[in-house]
PDB file of C-alpha atoms in Angstrom:
ATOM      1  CA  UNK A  28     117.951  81.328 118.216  1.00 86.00           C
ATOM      2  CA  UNK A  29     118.575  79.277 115.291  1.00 91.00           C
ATOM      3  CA  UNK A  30     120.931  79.783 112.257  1.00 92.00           C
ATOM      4  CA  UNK A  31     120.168  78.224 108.416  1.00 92.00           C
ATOM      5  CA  UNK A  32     122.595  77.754 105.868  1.00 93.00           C
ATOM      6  CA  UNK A  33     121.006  79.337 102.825  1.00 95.00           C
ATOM      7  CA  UNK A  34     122.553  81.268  99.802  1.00 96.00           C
ATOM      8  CA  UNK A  35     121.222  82.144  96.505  1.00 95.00           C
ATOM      9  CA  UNK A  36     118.834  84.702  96.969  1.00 97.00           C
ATOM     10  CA  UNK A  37     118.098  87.588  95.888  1.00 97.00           C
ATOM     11  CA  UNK A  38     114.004  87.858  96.687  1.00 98.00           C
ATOM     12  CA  UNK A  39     112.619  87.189 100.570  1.00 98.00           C
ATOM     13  CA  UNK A  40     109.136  86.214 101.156  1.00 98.00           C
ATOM     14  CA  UNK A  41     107.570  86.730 104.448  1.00 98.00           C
ATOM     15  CA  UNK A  42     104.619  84.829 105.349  1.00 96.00           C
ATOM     16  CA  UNK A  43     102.148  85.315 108.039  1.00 90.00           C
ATOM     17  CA  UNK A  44     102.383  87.648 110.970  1.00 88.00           C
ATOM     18  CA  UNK A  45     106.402  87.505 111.929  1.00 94.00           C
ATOM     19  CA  UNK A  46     109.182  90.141 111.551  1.00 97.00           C
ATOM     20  CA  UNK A  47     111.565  90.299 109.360  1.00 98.00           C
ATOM     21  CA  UNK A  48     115.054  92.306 109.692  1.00 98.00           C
ATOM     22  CA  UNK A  49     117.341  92.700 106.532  1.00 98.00           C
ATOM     23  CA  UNK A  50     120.595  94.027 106.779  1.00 97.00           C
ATOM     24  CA  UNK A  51     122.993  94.049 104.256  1.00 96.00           C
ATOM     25  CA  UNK A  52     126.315  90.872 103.932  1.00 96.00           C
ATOM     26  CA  UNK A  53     127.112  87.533 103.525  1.00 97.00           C
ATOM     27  CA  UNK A  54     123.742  85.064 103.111  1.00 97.00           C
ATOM     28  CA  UNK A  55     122.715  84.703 106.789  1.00 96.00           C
ATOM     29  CA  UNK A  56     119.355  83.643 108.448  1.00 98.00           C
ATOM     30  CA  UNK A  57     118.805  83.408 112.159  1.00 97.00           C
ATOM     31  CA  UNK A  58     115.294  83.235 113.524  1.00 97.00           C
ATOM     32  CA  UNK A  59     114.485  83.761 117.406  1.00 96.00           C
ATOM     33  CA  UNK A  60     110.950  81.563 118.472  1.00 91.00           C
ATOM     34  CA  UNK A  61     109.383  79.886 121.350  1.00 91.00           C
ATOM     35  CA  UNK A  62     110.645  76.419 122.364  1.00 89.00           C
ATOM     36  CA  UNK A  63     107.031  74.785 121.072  1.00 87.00           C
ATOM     37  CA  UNK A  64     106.837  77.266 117.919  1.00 87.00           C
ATOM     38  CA  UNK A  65     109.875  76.898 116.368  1.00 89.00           C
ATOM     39  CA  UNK A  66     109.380  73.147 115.065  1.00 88.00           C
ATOM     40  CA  UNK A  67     106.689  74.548 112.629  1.00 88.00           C
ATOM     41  CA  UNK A  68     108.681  77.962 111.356  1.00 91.00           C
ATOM     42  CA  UNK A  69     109.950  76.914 107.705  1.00 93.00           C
ATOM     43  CA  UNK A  70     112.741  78.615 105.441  1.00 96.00           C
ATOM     44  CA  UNK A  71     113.517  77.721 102.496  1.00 96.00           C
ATOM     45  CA  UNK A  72     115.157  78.912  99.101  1.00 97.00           C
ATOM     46  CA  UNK A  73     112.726  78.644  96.132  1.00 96.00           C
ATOM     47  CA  UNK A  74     114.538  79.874  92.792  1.00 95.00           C
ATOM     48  CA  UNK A  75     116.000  83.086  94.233  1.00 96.00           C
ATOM     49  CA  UNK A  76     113.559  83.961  96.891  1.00 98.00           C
ATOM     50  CA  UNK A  77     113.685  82.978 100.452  1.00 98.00           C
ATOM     51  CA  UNK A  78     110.433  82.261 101.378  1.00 98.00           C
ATOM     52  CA  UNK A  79     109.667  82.588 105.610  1.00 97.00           C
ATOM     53  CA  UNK A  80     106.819  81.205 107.206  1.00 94.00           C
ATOM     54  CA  UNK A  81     104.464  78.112 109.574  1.00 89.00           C
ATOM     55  CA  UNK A  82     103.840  75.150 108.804  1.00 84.00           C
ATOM     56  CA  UNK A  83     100.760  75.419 109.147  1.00 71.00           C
ATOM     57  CA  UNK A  84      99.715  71.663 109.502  1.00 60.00           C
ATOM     58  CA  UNK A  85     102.086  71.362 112.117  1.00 57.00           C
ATOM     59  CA  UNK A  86     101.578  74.936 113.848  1.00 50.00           C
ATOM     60  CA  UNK A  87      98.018  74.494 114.094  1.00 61.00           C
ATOM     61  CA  UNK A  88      96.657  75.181 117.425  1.00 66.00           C
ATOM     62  CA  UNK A  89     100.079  76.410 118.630  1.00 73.00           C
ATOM     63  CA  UNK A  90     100.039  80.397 119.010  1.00 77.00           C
ATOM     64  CA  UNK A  91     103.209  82.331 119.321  1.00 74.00           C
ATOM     65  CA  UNK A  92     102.691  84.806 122.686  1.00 78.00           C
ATOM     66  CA  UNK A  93     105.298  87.166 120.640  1.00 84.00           C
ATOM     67  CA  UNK A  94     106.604  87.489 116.993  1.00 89.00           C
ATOM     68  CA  UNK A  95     108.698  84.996 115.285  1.00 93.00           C
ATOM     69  CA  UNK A  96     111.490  87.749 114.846  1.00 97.00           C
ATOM     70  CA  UNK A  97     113.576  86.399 111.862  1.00 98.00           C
ATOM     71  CA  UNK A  98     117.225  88.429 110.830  1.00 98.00           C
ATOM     72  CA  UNK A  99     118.410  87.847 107.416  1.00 98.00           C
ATOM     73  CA  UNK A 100     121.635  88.916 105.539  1.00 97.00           C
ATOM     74  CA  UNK A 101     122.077  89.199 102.340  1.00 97.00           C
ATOM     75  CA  UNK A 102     124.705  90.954  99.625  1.00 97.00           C
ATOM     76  CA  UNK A 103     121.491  92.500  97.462  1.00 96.00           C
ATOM     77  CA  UNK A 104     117.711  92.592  97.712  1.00 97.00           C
ATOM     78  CA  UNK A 105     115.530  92.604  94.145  1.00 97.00           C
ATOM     79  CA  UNK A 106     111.991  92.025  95.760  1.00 98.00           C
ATOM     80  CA  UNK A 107     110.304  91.904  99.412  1.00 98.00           C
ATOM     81  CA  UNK A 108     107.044  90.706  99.722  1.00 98.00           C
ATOM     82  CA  UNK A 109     105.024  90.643 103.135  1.00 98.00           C
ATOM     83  CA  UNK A 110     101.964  88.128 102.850  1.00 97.00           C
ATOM     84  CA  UNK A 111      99.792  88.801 106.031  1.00 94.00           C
ATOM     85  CA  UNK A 112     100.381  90.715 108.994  1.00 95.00           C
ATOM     86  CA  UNK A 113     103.987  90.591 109.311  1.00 96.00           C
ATOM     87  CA  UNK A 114     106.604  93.475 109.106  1.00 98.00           C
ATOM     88  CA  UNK A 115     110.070  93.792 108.093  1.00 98.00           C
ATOM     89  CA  UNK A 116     112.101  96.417 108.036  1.00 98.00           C
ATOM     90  CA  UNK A 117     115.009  96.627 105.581  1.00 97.00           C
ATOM     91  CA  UNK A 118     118.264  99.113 105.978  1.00 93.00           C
ATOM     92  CA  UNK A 119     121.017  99.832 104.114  1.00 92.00           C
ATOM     93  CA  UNK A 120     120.701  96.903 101.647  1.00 93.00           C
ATOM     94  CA  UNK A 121     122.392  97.833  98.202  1.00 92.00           C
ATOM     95  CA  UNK A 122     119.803  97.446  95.435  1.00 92.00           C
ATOM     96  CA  UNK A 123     120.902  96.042  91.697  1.00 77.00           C
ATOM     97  CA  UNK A 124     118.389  96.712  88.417  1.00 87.00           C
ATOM     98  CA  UNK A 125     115.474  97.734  90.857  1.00 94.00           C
ATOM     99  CA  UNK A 126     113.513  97.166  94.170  1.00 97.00           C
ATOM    100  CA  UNK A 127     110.258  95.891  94.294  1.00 98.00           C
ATOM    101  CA  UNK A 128     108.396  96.039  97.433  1.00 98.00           C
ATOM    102  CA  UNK A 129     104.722  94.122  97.741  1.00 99.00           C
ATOM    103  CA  UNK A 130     102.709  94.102 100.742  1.00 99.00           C
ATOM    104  CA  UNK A 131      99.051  91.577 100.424  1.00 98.00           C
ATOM    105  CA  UNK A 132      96.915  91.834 103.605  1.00 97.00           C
ATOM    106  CA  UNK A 133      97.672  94.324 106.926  1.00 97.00           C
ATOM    107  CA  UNK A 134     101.672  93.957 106.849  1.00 98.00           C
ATOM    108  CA  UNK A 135     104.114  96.809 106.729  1.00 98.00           C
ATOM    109  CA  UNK A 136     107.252  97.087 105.063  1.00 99.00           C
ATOM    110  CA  UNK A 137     109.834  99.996 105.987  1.00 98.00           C
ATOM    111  CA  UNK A 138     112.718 100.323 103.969  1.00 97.00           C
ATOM    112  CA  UNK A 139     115.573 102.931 104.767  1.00 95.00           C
ATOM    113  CA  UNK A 140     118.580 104.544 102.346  1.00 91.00           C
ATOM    114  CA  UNK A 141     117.399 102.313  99.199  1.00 90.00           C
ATOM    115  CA  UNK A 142     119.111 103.843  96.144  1.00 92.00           C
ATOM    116  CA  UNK A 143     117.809 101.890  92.814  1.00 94.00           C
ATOM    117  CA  UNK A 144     116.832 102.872  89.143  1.00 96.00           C
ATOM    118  CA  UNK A 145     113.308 102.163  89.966  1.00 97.00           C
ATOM    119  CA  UNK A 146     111.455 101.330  93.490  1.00 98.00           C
ATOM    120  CA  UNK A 147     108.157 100.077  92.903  1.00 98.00           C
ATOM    121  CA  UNK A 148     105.901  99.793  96.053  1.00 98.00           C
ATOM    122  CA  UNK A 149     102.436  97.868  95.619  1.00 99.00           C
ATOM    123  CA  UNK A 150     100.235  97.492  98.952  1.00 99.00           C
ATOM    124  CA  UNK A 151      97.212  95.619  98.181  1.00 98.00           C
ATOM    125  CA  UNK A 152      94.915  95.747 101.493  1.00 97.00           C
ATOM    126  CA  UNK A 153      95.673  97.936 104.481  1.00 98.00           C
ATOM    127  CA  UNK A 154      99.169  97.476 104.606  1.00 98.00           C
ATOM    128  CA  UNK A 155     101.821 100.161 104.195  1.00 98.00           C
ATOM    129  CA  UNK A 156     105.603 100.342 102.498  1.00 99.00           C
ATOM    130  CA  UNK A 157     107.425 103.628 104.357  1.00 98.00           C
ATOM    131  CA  UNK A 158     110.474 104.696 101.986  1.00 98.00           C
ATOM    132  CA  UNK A 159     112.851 106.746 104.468  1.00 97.00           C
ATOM    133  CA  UNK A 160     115.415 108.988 101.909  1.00 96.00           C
ATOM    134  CA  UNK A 161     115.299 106.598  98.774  1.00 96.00           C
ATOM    135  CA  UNK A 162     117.047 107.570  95.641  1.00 96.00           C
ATOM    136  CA  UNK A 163     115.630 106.446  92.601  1.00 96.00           C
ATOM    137  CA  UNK A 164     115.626 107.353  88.930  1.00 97.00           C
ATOM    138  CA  UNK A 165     111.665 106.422  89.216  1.00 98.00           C
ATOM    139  CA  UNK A 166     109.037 105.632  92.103  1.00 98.00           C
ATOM    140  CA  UNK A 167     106.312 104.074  91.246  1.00 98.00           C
ATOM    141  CA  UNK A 168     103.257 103.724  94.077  1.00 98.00           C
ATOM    142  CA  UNK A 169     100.150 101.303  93.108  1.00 99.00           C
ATOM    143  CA  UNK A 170      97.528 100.837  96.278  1.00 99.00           C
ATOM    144  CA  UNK A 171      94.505  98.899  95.901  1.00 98.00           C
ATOM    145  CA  UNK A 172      92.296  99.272  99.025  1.00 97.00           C
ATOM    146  CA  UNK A 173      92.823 101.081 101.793  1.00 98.00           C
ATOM    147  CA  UNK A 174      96.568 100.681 102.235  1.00 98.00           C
ATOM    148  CA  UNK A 175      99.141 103.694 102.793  1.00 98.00           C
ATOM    149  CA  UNK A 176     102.799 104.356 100.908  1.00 99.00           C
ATOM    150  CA  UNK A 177     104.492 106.837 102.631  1.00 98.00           C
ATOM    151  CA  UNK A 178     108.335 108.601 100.692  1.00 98.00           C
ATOM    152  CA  UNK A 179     111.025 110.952 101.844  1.00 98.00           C
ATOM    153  CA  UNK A 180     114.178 111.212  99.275  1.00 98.00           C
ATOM    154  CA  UNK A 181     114.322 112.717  95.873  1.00 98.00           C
ATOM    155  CA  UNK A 182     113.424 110.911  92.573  1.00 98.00           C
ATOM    156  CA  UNK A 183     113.264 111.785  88.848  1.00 98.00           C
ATOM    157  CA  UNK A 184     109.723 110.984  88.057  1.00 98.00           C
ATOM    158  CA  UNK A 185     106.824 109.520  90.017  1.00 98.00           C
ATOM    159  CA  UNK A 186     104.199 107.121  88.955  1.00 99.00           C
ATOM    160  CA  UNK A 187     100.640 107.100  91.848  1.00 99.00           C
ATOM    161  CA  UNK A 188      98.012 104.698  90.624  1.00 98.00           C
ATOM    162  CA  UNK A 189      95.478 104.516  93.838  1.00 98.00           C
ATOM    163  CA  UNK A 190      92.116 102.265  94.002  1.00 97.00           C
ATOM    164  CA  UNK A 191      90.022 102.322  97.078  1.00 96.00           C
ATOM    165  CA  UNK A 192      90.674 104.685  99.796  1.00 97.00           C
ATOM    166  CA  UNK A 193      94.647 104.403  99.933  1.00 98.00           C
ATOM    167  CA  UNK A 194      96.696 107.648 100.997  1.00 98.00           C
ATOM    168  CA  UNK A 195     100.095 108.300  99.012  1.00 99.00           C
ATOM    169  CA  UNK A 196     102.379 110.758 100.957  1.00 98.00           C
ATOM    170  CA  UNK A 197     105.197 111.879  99.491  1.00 97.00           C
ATOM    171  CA  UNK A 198     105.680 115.608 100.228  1.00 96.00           C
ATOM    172  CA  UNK A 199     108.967 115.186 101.662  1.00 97.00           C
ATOM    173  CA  UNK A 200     110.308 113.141  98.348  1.00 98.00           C
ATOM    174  CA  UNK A 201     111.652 115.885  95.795  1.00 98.00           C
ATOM    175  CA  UNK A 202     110.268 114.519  92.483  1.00 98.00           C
ATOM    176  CA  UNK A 203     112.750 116.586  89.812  1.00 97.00           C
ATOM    177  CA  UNK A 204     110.821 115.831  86.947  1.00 97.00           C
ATOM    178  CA  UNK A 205     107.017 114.695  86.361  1.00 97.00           C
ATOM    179  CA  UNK A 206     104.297 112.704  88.266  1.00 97.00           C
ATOM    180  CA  UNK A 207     102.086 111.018  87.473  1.00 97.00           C
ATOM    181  CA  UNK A 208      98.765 110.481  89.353  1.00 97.00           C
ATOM    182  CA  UNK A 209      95.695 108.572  88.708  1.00 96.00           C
ATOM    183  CA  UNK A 210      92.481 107.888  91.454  1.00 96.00           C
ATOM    184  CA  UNK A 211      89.963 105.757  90.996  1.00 94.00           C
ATOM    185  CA  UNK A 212      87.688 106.282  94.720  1.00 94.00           C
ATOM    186  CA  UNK A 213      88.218 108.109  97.182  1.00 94.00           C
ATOM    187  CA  UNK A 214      91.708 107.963  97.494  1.00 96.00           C
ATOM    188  CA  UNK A 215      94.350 110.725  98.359  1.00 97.00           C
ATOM    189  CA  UNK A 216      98.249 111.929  97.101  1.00 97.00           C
ATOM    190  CA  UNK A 217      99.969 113.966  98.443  1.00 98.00           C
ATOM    191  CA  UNK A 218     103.966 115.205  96.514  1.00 98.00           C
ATOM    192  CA  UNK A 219     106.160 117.223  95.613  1.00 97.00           C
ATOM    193  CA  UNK A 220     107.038 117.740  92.253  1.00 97.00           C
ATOM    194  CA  UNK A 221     108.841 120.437  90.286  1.00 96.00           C
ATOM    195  CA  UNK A 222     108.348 120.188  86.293  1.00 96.00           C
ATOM    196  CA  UNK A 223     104.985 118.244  85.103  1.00 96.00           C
ATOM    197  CA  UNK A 224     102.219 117.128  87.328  1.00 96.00           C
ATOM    198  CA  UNK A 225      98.996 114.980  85.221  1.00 96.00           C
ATOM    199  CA  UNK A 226      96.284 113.925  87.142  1.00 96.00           C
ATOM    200  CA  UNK A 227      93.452 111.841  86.492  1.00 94.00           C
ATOM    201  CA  UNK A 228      90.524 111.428  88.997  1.00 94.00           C
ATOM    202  CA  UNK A 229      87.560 109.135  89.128  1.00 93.00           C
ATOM    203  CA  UNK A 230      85.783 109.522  91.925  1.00 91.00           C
ATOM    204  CA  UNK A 231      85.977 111.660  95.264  1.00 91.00           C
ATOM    205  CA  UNK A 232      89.648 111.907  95.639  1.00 93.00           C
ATOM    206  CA  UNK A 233      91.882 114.679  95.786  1.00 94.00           C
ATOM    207  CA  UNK A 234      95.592 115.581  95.021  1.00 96.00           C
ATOM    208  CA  UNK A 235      97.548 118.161  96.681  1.00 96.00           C
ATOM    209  CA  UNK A 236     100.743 119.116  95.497  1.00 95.00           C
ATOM    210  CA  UNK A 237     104.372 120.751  96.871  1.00 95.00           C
ATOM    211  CA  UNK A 238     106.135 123.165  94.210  1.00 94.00           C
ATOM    212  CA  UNK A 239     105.599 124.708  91.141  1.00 94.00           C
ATOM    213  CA  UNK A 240     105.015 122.766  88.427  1.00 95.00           C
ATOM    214  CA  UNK A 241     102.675 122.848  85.741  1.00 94.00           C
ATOM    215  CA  UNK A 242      99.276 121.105  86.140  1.00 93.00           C
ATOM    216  CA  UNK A 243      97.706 118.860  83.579  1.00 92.00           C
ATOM    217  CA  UNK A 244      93.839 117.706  85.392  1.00 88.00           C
ATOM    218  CA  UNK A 245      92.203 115.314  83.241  1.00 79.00           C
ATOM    219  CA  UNK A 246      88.328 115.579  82.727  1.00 64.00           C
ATOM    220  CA  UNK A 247      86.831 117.177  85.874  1.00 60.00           C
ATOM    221  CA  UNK A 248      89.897 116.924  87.658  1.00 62.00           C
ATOM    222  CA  UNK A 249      90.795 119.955  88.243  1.00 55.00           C
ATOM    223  CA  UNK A 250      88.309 120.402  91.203  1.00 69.00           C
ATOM    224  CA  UNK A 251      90.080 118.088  93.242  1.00 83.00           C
ATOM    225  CA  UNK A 252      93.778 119.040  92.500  1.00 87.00           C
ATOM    226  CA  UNK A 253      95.110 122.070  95.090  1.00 85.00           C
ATOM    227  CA  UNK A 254      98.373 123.329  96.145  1.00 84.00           C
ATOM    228  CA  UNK A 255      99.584 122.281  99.595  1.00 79.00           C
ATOM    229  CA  UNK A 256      98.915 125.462 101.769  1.00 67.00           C
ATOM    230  CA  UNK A 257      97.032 127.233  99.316  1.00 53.00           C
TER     231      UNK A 257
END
């Protein structure tokens, strides 16, 4: 295992197909690699994001036979972005103004007890961001393709933009006040929401919905929007 001296940052970038652990403290990265692959593994601070990933001049033709497992520390997280296949998992991190969580490719990111003013997660591609008993103010959800965001918590309001064939799930996050959702495909959402639920469909998708709120369907809508159970 190898320790860097880093500080400053407040975004981490993973790149490629490692995993990432973030835990919250003092600026600390370790990372754990074979003897022959850990010449090419590169961190470095750019502005305030840590950015993790090959060389991939170097690396070429040199395979890891496991993950490059990385471990950072760090006193708050503003953004985590998986680029690839990789996967990081996040716990207990305190979150400032808001927490942004991107996934581009087949990567997963699984963040647990996040409590922010706003938790946006975008998956673009396969990938999937798992939110285990966030707090937030506002969740927002944006998949393009056929990527998955999965939510257990409670928040005030709820934002679902879907494109492709991506499956929002959050019946087990108690939305207090409205959500929005909006299809375009074939896409699926599943919540839970108590006041206000608008929905606007393009396409073959469907919403299904925990509680009792009032339903807004926009267009032909209305077809595709059920309760759960009923």
């Amino acid at each position: 295992m190898v320790s860097h001296d880093v500080t400053g940052f407040t975004s981490i970038s993973l790149v490629g197909d490692g995993e990432l652990s973030v835990t919250p403290g003092a600026f600390g990265v370790s990372v754990s690699a074979e003897d022959n692959v850990m010449p090419s593994v590169v961190v470095e601070v750019d502005g305030d994001t840590l950015v993790l990933r090959r060389d991939s001049d170097w690396g070429e033709g040199v395979r890891p036979t496991y993950p490059i497992e990385f471990m950072v520390s760090l006193p708050e997280i503003k953004v985590l972005r998986v680029s690839g296949s990789g996967r990081a998992a996040v716990q207990d991190v305190p979150v400032a103004d808001g927490l942004m969580l991107i996934v581009y490719g087949s990567g997963e990111i699984r963040v647990a007890s996040a409590q922010a003013p706003t938790v946006v997660a975008d998956v673009e591609g396969s990938g999937q961001v798992t939110l285990d008993d966030v707090s937030a103010s506002r969740l927002v959800s944006q998949i393009d393709g056929s990527g998955r965001v999965t939510a257990t918590g409670t928040a005030g309001d709820l934002n679902v933009d879907i494109g492709g064939s991506g499956l929002h799930r959050s019946t087990g996050l108690r939305t207090t006040g409205a959500a929005e959702v909006e299809i375009v495909g074939s896409g699926q959402a599943l919540v839970w929401v108590e006041q206000r639920l608008d929905v606007q469909i393009n396409g073959s998708g469907t919403v299904t919905y925990r509680g009792d709120p009032t339903v807004n369907a926009v267009g032909g809508a209305g077809d595709s929007v059920r309760r759960q159970g009923g």
